[in-house]
Amino acid sequence: MDQDQPLTLHITTVDLTPWCFLRSWFRCLREHGYPVVLACTVTKFRADLEASGAEVIDIPIARRISPLQDFISLLKLIRLIRRLRPQLVHTHTSKAGFIGRLAARLCGVPHIVHTVHELPQNAAHSPWLIKFYQYLEKFAAQYLCDHLITVSQPNYQQITSLGIASPEKLTLIREGLDHSKYEPYHRQNAPGQRSAAEIRAEFAVPDGAPLICSVGRLEEAKGHSDLLRAFQQVSAILPQARLVIVGGGHLQGQLQKELLELGLQGHAVLAGWRDDMLDILAACDLYALASHYEGLGIATMEAMALERPVVCTGVGGVLDVVIDGVTGHLAPAHNPRAFAEKMLDLLNNPDKARQFAEAGYRRVQEEFHDDTANKATLALYREIMSR
């Protein structure tokens, strides 16, 4: 094992991002002797992140554009970087990616890397805002960092086609899963695991009724409004069906209002953030994701690792994960009717759903491992730091 490697500083907007995507990577870095410091808005995941080997420093970074708060965050990051003197800064998420790269460049950090999970312009609607985000990403890629990583082939193609970065400055490394987390769910009575019966009882799912689950932050890009409208059509045909949406976010109140307006009370539940999310996924009959854009789709991969059939919109990195008609169904984005038809097809055809689930399980087992992603990223770090 390597020892006494250079300090690496990782910057994200909020601690949910490294909790979802980076814990395995932090453990890999520590195993190879690289000290790991994480700077982000700390909410509830400090203990888990510290257990993965990172020193966690709370620096609030707003998710949305806030000039005063963003300037304060920039100054705090500059002070932190000057104190730590890291050899490499690695940023994630759009806001932290821009502020973090700017702070690192102003401080003369030798090596700066940014991971594009998805481009911010994909969540924008107005043409001027799309152009503005595109300009910022191009500026940051060209002048504020040494290399970009992206997590899916559609992202890679979009970044290069828009001229944000050249292929020489961009590496595709798909995120992977720690499959040991999902193995207990393929056995009965795993320690600490809530049974499907317990989950279904909590959400008042009638015996034999289909349970649909979706996981994602409650924000517009995740398409929850479309999902509720699609489920309304499913519920009209299968009135016992139930929908559980796991995740928190600023649209909680609006989506709850839409749920009531659609007459889905008692049939659909906004469950908020759940520590037992995997238990809920393992208990569902169908996983649904109606995103307008998706960087890769870790929750979809998790559902497939738990051998659940999936219906998703065919957007962004989902196309790298789900093979339409083989490992799941893909539907057009912004089309609740088509999405409902795909869900009904699997709910009414259990043999097809089982075949999709088995094929999806095999796909994530073969293609999406965290060890593979970690080895590729470690090799890239070493190549960059050897320059």
Short mmCIF file of N, CA, C and O in Angstrom, two decimals, residues 217 219-229 251 255 289-293 334:
data_model
loop_
_atom_site.label_atom_id
_atom_site.label_comp_id
_atom_site.label_asym_id
_atom_site.label_seq_id
_atom_site.Cartn_x
_atom_site.Cartn_y
_atom_site.Cartn_z
N ARG A 217 -34.24 13.41 -5.57
CA ARG A 217 -34.49 14.71 -4.97
C ARG A 217 -35.76 15.30 -5.55
O ARG A 217 -36.05 15.16 -6.75
N GLU A 219 -37.08 17.85 -7.10
CA GLU A 219 -36.80 19.04 -7.89
C GLU A 219 -37.31 18.79 -9.30
O GLU A 219 -37.55 17.65 -9.71
N GLU A 220 -37.48 19.87 -10.05
CA GLU A 220 -38.18 19.78 -11.33
C GLU A 220 -37.55 18.79 -12.29
O GLU A 220 -38.25 18.06 -13.01
N ALA A 221 -36.21 18.74 -12.33
CA ALA A 221 -35.54 17.88 -13.30
C ALA A 221 -35.82 16.41 -13.09
O ALA A 221 -35.63 15.59 -14.01
N LYS A 222 -36.29 16.03 -11.91
CA LYS A 222 -36.55 14.62 -11.63
C LYS A 222 -37.92 14.17 -12.13
O LYS A 222 -38.24 12.98 -12.07
N GLY A 223 -38.76 15.10 -12.60
CA GLY A 223 -40.00 14.72 -13.27
C GLY A 223 -41.07 14.11 -12.38
O GLY A 223 -41.91 13.34 -12.87
N HIS A 224 -41.10 14.48 -11.11
CA HIS A 224 -42.09 13.86 -10.22
C HIS A 224 -43.52 14.24 -10.59
O HIS A 224 -44.45 13.43 -10.39
N SER A 225 -43.72 15.44 -11.11
CA SER A 225 -45.08 15.82 -11.54
C SER A 225 -45.55 14.89 -12.66
O SER A 225 -46.72 14.45 -12.66
N ASP A 226 -44.67 14.58 -13.61
CA ASP A 226 -45.02 13.65 -14.67
C ASP A 226 -45.31 12.26 -14.10
O ASP A 226 -46.24 11.57 -14.55
N LEU A 227 -44.51 11.85 -13.12
CA LEU A 227 -44.72 10.54 -12.51
C LEU A 227 -46.07 10.44 -11.82
O LEU A 227 -46.78 9.44 -11.95
N LEU A 228 -46.46 11.51 -11.09
CA LEU A 228 -47.76 11.50 -10.43
C LEU A 228 -48.89 11.41 -11.45
O LEU A 228 -49.88 10.68 -11.25
N ARG A 229 -48.76 12.12 -12.54
CA ARG A 229 -49.80 12.07 -13.58
C ARG A 229 -49.84 10.70 -14.27
O ARG A 229 -50.91 10.20 -14.62
N LEU A 251 -39.46 21.03 -3.63
CA LEU A 251 -40.78 20.88 -4.25
C LEU A 251 -41.73 20.02 -3.41
O LEU A 251 -42.81 19.66 -3.88
N LEU A 255 -45.53 19.31 -4.69
CA LEU A 255 -45.89 17.96 -5.12
C LEU A 255 -47.00 17.37 -4.24
O LEU A 255 -47.86 16.64 -4.74
N LEU A 289 -38.64 5.95 -12.76
CA LEU A 289 -37.87 7.20 -12.76
C LEU A 289 -38.30 8.01 -13.97
O LEU A 289 -38.08 7.60 -15.10
N ALA A 290 -38.91 9.17 -13.73
CA ALA A 290 -39.46 9.99 -14.83
C ALA A 290 -38.64 11.25 -15.06
O ALA A 290 -39.17 12.28 -15.47
N SER A 291 -37.33 11.20 -14.84
CA SER A 291 -36.47 12.37 -14.93
C SER A 291 -36.52 13.01 -16.31
O SER A 291 -36.68 12.34 -17.33
N HIS A 292 -36.32 14.34 -16.33
CA HIS A 292 -36.16 15.07 -17.59
C HIS A 292 -34.71 14.98 -18.07
O HIS A 292 -34.44 15.10 -19.26
N TYR A 293 -33.79 14.81 -17.14
CA TYR A 293 -32.40 14.54 -17.47
C TYR A 293 -31.77 13.83 -16.29
O TYR A 293 -32.16 14.05 -15.14
N HIS A 334 -41.38 13.84 -20.30
CA HIS A 334 -42.51 14.78 -20.39
C HIS A 334 -43.75 14.13 -21.02
O HIS A 334 -44.58 14.83 -21.60
#
